Each structure stands twice: as C-alpha cells, then as structure tokens.
PDB file of C-alpha atoms in Angstrom:
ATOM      1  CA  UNK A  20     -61.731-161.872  52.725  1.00  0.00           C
ATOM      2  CA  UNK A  21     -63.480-158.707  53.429  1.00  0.00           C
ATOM      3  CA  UNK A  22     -60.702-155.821  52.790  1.00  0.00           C
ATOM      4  CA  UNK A  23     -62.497-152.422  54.620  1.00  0.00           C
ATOM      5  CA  UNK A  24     -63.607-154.966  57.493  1.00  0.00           C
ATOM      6  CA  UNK A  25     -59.852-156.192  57.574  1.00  0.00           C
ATOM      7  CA  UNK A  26     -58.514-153.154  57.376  1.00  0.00           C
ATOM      8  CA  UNK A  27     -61.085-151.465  59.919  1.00  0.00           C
ATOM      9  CA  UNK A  28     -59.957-154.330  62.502  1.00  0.00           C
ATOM     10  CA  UNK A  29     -56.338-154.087  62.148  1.00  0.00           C
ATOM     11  CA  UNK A  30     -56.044-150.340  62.562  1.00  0.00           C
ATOM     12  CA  UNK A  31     -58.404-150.625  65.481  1.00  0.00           C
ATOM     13  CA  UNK A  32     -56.160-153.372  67.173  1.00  0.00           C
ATOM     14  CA  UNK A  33     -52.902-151.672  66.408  1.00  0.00           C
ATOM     15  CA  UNK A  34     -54.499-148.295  68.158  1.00  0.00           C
ATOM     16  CA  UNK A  35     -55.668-150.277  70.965  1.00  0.00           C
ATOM     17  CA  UNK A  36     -52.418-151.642  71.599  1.00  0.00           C
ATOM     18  CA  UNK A  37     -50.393-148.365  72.319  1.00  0.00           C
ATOM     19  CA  UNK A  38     -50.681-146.444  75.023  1.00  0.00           C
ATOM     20  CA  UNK A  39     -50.470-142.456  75.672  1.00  0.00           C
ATOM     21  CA  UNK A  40     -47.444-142.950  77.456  1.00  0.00           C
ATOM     22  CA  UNK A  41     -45.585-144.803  74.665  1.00  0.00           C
ATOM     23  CA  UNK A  42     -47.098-142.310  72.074  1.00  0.00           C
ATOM     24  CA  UNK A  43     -45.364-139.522  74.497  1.00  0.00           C
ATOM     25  CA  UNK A  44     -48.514-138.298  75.061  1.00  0.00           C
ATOM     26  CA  UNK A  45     -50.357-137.170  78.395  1.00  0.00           C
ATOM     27  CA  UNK A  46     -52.763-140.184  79.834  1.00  0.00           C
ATOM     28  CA  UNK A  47     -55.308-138.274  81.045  1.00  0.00           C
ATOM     29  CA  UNK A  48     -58.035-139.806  83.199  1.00  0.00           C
ATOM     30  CA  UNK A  49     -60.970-140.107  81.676  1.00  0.00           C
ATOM     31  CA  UNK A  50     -60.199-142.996  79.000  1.00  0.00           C
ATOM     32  CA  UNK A  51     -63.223-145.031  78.482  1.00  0.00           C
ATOM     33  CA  UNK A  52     -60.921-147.844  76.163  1.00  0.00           C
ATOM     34  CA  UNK A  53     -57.587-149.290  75.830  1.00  0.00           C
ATOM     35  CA  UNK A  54     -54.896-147.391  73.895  1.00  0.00           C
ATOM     36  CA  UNK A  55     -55.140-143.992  71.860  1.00  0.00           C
ATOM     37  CA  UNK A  56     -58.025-142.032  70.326  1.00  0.00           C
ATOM     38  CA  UNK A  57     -58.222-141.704  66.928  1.00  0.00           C
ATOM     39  CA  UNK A  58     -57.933-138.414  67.855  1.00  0.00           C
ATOM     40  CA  UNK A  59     -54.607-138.721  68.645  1.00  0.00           C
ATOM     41  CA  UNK A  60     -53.691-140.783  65.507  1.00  0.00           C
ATOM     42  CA  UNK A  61     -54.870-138.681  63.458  1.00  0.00           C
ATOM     43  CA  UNK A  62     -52.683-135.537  64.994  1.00  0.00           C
ATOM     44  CA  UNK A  63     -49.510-138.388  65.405  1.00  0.00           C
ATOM     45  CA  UNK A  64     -50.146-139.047  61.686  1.00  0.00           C
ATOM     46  CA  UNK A  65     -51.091-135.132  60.400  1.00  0.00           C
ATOM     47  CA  UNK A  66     -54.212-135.807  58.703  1.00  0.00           C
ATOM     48  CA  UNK A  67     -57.248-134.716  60.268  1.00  0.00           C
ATOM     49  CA  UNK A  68     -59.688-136.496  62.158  1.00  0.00           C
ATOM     50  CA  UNK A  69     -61.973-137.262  59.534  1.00  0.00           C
ATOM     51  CA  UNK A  70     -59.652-138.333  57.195  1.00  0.00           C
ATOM     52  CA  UNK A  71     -58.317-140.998  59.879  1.00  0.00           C
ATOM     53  CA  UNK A  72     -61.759-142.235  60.819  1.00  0.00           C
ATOM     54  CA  UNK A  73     -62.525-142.408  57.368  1.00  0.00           C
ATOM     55  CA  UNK A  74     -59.101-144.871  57.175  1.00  0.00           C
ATOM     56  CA  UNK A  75     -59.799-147.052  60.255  1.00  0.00           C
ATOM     57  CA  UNK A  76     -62.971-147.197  58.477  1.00  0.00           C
ATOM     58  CA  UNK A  77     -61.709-149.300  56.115  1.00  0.00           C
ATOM     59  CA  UNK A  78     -61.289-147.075  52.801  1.00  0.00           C
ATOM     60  CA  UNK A  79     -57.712-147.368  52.238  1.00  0.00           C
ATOM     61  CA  UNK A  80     -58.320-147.237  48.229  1.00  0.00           C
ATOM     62  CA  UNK A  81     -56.174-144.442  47.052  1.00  0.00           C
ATOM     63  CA  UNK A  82     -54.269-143.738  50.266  1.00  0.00           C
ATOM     64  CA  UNK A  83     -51.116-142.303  48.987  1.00  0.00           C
ATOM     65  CA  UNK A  84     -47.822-143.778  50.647  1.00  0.00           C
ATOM     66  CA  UNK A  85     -46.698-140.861  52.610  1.00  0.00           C
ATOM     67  CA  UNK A  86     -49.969-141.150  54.086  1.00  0.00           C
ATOM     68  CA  UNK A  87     -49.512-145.075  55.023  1.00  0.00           C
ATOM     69  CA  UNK A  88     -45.922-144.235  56.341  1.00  0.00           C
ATOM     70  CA  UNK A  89     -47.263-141.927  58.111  1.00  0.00           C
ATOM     71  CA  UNK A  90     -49.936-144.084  59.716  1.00  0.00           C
ATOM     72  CA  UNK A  91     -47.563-146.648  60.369  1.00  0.00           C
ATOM     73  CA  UNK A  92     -45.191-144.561  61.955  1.00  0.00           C
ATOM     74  CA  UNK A  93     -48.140-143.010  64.541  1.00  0.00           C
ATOM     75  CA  UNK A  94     -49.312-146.428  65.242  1.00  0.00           C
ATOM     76  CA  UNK A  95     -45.590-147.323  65.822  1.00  0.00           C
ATOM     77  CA  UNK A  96     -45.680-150.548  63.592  1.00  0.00           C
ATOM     78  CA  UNK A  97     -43.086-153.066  63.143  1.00  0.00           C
ATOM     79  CA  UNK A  98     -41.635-154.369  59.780  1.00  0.00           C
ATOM     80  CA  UNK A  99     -43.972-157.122  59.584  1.00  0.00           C
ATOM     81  CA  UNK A 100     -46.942-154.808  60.818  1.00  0.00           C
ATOM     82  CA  UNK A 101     -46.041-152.307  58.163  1.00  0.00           C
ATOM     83  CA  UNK A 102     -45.553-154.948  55.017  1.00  0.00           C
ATOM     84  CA  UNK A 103     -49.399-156.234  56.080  1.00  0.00           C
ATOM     85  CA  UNK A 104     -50.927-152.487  55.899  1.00  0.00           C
ATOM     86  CA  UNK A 105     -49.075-151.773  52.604  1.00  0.00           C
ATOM     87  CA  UNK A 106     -50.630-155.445  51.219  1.00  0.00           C
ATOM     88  CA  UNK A 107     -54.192-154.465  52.845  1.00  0.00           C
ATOM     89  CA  UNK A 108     -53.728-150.844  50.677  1.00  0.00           C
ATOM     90  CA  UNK A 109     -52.649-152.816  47.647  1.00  0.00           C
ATOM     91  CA  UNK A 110     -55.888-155.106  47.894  1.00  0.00           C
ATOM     92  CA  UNK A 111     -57.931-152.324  48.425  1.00  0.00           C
ATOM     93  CA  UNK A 112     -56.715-150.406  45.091  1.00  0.00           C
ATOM     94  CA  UNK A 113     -56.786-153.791  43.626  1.00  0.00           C
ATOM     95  CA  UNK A 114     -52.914-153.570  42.779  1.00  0.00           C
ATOM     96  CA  UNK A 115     -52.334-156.817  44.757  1.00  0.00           C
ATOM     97  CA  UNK A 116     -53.020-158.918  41.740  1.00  0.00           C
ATOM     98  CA  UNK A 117     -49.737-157.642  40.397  1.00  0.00           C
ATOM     99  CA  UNK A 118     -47.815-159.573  43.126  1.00  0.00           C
ATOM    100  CA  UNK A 119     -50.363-162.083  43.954  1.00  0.00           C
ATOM    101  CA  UNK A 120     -48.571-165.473  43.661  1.00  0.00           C
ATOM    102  CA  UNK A 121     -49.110-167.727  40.905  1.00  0.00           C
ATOM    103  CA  UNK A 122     -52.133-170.214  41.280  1.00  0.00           C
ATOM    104  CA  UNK A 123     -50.665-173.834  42.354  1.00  0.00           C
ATOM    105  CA  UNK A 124     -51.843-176.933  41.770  1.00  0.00           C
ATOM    106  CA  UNK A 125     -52.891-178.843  44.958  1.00  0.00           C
ATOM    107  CA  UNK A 126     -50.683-181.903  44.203  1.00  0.00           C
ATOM    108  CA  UNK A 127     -47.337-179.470  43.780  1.00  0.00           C
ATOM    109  CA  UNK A 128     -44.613-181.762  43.861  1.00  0.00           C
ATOM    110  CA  UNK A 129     -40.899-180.640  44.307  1.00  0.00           C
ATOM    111  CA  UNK A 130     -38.838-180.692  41.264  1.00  0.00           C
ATOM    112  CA  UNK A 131     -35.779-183.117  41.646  1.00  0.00           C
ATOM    113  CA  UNK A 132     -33.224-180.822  42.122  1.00  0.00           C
ATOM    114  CA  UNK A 133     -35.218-179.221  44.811  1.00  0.00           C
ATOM    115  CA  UNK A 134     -35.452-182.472  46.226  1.00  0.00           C
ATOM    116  CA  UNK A 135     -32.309-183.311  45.969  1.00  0.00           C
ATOM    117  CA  UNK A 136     -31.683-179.991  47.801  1.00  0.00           C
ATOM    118  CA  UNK A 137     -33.503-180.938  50.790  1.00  0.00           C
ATOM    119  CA  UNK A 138     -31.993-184.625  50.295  1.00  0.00           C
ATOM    120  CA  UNK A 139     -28.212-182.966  50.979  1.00  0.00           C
ATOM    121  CA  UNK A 140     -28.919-181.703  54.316  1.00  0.00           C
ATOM    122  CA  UNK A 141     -28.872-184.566  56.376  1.00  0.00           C
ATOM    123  CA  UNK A 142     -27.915-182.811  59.688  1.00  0.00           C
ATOM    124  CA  UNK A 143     -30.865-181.763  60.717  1.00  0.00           C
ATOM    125  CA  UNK A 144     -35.132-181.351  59.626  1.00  0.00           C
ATOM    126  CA  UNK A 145     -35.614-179.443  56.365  1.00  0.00           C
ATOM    127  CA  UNK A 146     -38.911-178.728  54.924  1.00  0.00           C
ATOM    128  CA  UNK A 147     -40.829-176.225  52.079  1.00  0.00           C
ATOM    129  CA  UNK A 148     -43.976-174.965  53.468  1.00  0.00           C
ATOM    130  CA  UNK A 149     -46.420-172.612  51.689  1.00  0.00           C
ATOM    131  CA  UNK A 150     -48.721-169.577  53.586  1.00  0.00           C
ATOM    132  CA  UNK A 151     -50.942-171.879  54.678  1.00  0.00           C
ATOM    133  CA  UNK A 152     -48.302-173.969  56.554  1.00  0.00           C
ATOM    134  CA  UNK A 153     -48.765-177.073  54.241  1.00  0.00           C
ATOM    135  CA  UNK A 154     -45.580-179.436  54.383  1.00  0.00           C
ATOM    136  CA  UNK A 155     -44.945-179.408  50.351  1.00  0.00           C
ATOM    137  CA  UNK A 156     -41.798-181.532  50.642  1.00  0.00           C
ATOM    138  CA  UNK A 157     -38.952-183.078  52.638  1.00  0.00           C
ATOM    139  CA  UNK A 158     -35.625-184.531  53.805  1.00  0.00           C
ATOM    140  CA  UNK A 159     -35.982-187.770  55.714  1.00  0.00           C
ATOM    141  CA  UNK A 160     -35.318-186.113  58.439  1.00  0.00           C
ATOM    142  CA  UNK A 161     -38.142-183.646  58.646  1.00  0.00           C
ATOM    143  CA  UNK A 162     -40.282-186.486  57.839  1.00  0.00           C
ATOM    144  CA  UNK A 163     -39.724-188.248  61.277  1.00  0.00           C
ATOM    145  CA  UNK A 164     -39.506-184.747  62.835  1.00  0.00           C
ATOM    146  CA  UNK A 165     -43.010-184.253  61.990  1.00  0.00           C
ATOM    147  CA  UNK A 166     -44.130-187.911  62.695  1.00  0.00           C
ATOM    148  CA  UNK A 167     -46.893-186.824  64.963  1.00  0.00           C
ATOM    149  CA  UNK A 168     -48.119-184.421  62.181  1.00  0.00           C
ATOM    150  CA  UNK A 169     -48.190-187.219  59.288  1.00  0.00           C
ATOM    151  CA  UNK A 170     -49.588-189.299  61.864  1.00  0.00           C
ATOM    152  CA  UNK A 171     -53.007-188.281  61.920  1.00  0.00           C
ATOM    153  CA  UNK A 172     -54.643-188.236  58.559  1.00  0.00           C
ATOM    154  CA  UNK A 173     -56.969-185.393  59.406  1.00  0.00           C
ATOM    155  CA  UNK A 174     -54.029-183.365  60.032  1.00  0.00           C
ATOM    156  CA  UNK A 175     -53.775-183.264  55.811  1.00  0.00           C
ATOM    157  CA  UNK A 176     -49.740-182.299  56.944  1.00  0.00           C
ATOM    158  CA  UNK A 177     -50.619-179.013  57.441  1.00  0.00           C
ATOM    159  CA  UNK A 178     -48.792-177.714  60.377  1.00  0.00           C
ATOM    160  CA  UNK A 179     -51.578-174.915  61.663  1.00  0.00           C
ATOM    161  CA  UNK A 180     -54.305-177.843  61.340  1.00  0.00           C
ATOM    162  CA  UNK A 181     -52.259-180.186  63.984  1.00  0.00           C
ATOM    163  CA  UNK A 182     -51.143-176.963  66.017  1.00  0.00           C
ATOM    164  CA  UNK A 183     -54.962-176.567  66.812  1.00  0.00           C
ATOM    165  CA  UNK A 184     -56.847-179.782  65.852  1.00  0.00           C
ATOM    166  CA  UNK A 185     -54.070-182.331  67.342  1.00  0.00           C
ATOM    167  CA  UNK A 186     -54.112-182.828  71.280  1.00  0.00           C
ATOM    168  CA  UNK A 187     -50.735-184.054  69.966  1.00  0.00           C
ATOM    169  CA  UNK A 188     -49.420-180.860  69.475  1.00  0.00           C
ATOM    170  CA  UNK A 189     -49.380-179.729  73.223  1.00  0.00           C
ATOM    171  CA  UNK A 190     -46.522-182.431  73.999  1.00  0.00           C
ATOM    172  CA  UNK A 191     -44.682-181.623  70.616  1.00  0.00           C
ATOM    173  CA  UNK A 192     -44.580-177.814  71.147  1.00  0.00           C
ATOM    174  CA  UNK A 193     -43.516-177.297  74.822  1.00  0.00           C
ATOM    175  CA  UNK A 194     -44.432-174.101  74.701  1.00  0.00           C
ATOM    176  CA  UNK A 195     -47.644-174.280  73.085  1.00  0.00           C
ATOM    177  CA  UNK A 196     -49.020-171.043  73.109  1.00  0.00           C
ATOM    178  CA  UNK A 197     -45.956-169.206  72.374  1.00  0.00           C
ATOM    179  CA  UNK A 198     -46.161-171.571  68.961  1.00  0.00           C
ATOM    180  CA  UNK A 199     -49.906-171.123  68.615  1.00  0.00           C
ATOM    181  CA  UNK A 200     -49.687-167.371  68.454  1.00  0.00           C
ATOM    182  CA  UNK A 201     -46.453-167.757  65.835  1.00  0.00           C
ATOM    183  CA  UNK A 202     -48.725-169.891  63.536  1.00  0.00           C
ATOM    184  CA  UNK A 203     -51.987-167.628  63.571  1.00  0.00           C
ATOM    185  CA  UNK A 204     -50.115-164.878  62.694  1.00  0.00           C
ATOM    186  CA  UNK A 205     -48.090-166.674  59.876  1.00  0.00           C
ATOM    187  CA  UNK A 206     -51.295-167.473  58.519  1.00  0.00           C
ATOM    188  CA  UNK A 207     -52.738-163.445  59.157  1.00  0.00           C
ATOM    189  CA  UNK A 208     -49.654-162.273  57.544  1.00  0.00           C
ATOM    190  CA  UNK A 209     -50.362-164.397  54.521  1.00  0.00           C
ATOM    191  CA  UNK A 210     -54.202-163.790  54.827  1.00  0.00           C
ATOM    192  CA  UNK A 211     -52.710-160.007  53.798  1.00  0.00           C
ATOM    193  CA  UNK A 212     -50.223-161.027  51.180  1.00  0.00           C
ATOM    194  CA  UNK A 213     -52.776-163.320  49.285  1.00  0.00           C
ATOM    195  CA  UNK A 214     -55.888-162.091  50.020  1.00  0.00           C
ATOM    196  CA  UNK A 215     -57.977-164.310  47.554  1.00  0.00           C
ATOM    197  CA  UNK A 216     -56.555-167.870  48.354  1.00  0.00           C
ATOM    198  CA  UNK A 217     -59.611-169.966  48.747  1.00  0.00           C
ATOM    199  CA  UNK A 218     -57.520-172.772  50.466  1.00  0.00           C
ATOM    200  CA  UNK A 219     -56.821-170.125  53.329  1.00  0.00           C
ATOM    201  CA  UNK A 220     -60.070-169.050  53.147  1.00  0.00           C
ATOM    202  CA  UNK A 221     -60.954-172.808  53.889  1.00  0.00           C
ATOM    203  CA  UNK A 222     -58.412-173.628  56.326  1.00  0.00           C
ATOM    204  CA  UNK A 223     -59.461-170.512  58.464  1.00  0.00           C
ATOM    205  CA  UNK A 224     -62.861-171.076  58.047  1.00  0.00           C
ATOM    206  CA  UNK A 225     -62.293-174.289  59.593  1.00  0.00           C
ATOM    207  CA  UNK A 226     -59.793-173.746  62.559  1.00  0.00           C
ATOM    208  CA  UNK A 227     -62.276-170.814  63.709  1.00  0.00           C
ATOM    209  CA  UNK A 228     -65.078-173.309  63.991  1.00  0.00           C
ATOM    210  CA  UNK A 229     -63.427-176.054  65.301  1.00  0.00           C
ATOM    211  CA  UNK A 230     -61.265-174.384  67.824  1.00  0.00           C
ATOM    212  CA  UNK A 231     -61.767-171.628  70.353  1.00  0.00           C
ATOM    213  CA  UNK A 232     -57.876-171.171  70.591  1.00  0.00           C
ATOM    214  CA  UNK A 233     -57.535-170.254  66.965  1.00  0.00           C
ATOM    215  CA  UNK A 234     -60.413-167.769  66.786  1.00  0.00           C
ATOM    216  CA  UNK A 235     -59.051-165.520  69.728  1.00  0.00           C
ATOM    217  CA  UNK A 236     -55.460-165.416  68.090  1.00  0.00           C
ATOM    218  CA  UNK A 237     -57.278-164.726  64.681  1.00  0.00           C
ATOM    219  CA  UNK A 238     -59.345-161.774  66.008  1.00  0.00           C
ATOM    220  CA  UNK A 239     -56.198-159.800  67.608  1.00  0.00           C
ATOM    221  CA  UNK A 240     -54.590-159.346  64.276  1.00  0.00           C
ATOM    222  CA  UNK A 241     -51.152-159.937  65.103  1.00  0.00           C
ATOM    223  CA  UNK A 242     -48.678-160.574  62.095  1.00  0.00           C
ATOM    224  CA  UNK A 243     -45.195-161.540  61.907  1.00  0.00           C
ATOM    225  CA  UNK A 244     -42.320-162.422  60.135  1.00  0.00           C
ATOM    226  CA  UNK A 245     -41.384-165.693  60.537  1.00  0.00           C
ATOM    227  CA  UNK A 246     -37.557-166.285  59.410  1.00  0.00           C
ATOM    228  CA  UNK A 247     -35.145-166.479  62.279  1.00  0.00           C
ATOM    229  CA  UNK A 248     -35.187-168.020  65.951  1.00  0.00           C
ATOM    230  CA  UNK A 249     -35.335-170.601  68.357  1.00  0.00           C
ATOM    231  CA  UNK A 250     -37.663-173.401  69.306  1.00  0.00           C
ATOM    232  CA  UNK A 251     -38.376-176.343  71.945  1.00  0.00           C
ATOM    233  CA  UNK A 252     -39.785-179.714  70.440  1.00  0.00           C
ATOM    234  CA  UNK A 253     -40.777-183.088  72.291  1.00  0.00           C
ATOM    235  CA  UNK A 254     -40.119-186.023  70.008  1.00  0.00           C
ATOM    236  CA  UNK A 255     -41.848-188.824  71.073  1.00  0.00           C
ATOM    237  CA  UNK A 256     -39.092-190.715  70.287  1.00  0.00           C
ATOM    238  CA  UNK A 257     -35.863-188.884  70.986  1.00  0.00           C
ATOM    239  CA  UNK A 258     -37.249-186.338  73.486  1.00  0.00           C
ATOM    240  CA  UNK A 259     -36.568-182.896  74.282  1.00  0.00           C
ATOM    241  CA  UNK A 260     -34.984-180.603  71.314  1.00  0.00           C
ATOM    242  CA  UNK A 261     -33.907-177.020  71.515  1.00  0.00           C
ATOM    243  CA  UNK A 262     -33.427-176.207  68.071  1.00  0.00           C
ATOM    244  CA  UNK A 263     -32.973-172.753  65.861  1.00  0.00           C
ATOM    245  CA  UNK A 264     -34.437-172.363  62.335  1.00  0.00           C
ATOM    246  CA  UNK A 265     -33.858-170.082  59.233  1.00  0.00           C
ATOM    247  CA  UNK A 266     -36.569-169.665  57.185  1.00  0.00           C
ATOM    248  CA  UNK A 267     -35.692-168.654  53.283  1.00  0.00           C
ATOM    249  CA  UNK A 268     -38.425-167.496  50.641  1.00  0.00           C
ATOM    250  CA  UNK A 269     -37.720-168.917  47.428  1.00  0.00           C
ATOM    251  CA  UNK A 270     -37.130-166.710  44.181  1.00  0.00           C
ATOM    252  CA  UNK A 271     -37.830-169.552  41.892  1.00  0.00           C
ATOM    253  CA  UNK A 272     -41.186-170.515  43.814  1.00  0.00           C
ATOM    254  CA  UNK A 273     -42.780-167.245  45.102  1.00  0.00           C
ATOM    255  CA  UNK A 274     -45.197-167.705  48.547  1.00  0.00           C
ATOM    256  CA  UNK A 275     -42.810-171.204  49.520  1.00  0.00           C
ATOM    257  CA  UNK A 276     -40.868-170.784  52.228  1.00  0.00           C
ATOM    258  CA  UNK A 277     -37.593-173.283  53.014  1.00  0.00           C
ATOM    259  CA  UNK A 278     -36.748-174.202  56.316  1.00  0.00           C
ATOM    260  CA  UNK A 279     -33.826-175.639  57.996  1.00  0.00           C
ATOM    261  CA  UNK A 280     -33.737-176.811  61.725  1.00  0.00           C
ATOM    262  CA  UNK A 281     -30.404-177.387  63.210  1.00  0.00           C
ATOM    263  CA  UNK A 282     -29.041-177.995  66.676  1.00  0.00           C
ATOM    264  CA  UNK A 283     -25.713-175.761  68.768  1.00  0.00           C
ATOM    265  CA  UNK A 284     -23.347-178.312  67.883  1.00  0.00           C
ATOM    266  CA  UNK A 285     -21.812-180.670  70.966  1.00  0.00           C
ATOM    267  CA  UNK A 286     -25.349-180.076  72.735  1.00  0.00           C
ATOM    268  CA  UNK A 287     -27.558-182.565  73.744  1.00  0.00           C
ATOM    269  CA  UNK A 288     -30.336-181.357  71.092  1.00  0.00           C
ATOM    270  CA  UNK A 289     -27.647-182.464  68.029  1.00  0.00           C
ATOM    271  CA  UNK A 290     -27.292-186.146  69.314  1.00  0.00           C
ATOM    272  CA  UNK A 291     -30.733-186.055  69.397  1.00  0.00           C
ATOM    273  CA  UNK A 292     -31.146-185.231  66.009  1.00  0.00           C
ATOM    274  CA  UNK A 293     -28.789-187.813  65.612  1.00  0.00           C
ATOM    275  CA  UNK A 294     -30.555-190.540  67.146  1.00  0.00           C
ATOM    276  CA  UNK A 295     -33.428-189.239  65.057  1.00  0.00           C
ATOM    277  CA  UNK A 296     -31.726-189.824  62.069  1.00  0.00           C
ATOM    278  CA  UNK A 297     -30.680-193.258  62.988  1.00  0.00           C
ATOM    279  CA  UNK A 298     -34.081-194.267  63.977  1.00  0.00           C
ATOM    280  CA  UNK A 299     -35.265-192.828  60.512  1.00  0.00           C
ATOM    281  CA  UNK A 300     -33.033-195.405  58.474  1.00  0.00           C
ATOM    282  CA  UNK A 301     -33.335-198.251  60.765  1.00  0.00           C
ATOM    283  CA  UNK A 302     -37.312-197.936  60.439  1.00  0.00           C
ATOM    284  CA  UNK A 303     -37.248-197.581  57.091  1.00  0.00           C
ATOM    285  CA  UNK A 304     -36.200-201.276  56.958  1.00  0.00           C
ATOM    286  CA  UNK A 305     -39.411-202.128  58.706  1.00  0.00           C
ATOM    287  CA  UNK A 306     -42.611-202.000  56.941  1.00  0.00           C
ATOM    288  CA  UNK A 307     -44.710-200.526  60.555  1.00  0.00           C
ATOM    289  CA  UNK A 308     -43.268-197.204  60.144  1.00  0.00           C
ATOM    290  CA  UNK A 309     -44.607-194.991  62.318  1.00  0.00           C
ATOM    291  CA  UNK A 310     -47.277-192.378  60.703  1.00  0.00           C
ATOM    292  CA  UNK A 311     -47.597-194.649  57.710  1.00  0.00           C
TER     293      UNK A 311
END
C-alpha cells in the first residue's frame, strides 16, 4: 500500500473528526470544512505550520517520537489510533520490517497441541483468526457457529469476505453495521501493522470492488482494537445469541489472534450454545452436514 497517501488520509480524517470545541478552541464562523485547520494542529502539536503540512503530507520518514506523541496527542487519538500512526512512521522509515510478521504458508495448519487447545473448550465457539480475518482453525463448536460462513464456498472462511459478500451475514450479525464497521477497521488496523501482505492487498482489492459498503468504511480510516466485548448472533439453527468474546494475540504465532465466545451463565444465550453443541454431535453422525 501506498505509505505518504496512507498517511496523508489518516491524518486528514483524524483532523476532520475533531472539532474546535473539543480541541478547547474558539469555533469561529467562517469554517469552510469539518473539524480543525492544520493550523490549529500544528500550534496543538508545537511544530509550525509547515512542518505539519509537510506531515499530513505524507512524509513521516524521520519524524522523531516526541513529534508523533505530540501529533497524536493534538489530534486526540486513541490507543488503537496511536499504535496505527507509530506503524505508518515505522513503514515510512522502513523499520517495520523489523516487526513485520513472519511470511505464512497459505495452508497453515494448527499444531496439535494448539488444536487440542481449542478442542478443551467445549463451552462455547473458539477460533484462531489471522489480520485478514481468515478462520485458521477450530473447536467443533466454532465450526457450527460459523456454519453460514463455511457454507458458501466463495466465502474462502474468511470472516470480512462473508461480512460483505454474504446476504447471509445481515441475519447472522443483528446488528450489521455496527459489525461491518468492527471488521473494516480490523482489517485497516492490520493494513498498518503489515503493510506489505499481498493477501490483504488482495482481499481489499476485492471487497472495494465488489461492495459499496466496504469501500465507504475503508475510506474513513477508522482502526481499532479488537480484544474485548459483546456481540448479538442469529443462528439459523438455535437463534438469537448475546455473547461476549476475548480476543488473545499469540506469542508463539505473532499476527494470530485466539478467540473465545462464551455466554452469562443461566441465560438463555448459554442453553443456546448448548443446543448448538448438541446439534454439532448429533449431525456429525449424519453424512448431510450442513456447510459440507
């Protein structure tokens, strides 16, 4: 991806997105566009003008950190906000390649005692997804969680790919766009983090042509992290699930991410997971499995 041009469209979006008022600044009344001048960035950050125009520019090579704290501090940017300018700065020095995570082979496979990891928890969905939202590996559990995802072939279980590709996905996610703003900005964040992975390239390449909801989310620049909360899920089996997740990087697999879904316990969401589960083994005596 282009670094100044992603750096030049980030900083552009973030200053859009405050406003005078929140900068503790006077409003004025003669703003032509949304948010603060650069201007006013620049004397929020204590560089001069040209120096900041020269940033939102795109020519973060050699920015020093005080400089970027700085920045980040004017522009008032969250953790996850922060992290992403700090990545764009490394790319642009070309330090990223330091941290860049190792290469993997498309047909990555769990190790067994990974497996056998996800195997144990049999309460409830648990996955390992990479940056690009690819389901790597499994419980059974997750596996009929994600049944509509695995049961389109195009979807190539890749969770941003049904999200936007799937008319599937709007019964599944409830609250669609809340989810479809969550997964663009996964993807953003790791767009930032690992700037040169051609499958990301790919997969963004494709969800901007193919769907008009992707490329608006993609062009705000909004990045998150993704590790704690709460969700709503229609099954198409058991129904309505209200479920919270933990997300958990992996030291021995940098850029994977392992996720565990569970339900409040005594609420109707856990004997639905339940009754998930039980479907699971009975159909796996069947050979018309669902998805299959």
């Amino acid at each position: 991806m282009d670094n100044q041009a992603e750096v030049r469209e980030f900083l552009t979006s973030r200053r859009a997105k405050i406003t005078p008022e929140q900068a503790g600044l006077p409003s004025g009344n003669r703003r032509r566009v949304p948010g603060l001048r650069r201007s006013e960035v620049a004397a929020l950050a204590e560089v001069s003008v040209e120096y900041y125009a020269k940033l939102e520019r795109g020519n973060l090579a050699g920015v020093s950190p005080s400089v970027l704290e700085a920045l980040a501090r004017a522009l008032q940017l969250d953790d996850a906000e922060r992290a992403h300018l700090l990545n764009l700065a490394h790319t642009a020095d070309g330090s990223d390649a330091l941290n860049r995570p190792r290469r993997r082979s498309p047909h990555w496979k769990a190790h067994r005692s990974l497996q056998w990891v996800l195997d144990a928890v049999t309460a409830g969905p648990a996955f390992v997804r990479n940056g690009r939202m690819d389901l790597l590996a499994t419980n059974e559990l997750a596996r009929a969680f994600y049944d509509d995802v695995y049961a389109a072939a195009g979807n190539h279980a890749n969770l941003a790919r049904f999200q936007f590709l799937d008319p599937a996905s709007r019964r599944f996610y409830p609250d669609w766009e809340q989810t479809a703003d969550v997964a663009v900005a996964i993807l953003r964040t790791e767009a930032g983090r690992n700037p040169h992975d051609k499958g990301l390239h790919d997969l963004v390449g494709e969800l901007s042509t193919r769907s008009d909801d992707f490329r608006t989310r993609w062009g705000a620049h909004n990045v998150r992290h993704h590790g704690t909360g709460t969700k709503r899920f229609h099954h198409h089996t058991v129904g309505d699930l209200t479920l919270a997740y933990e997300g958990m990087e992996m030291a021995a697999a940098p850029g994977l991410t392992l996720t565990i879904y569970t339900a409040e316990p005594g609420s109707a969401s856990e004997e639905g997971l339940r009754l998930l589960a039980s479907w699971t083994t009975t159909s796996q005596t069947h050979p018309a499995y669902p998805g299959e």
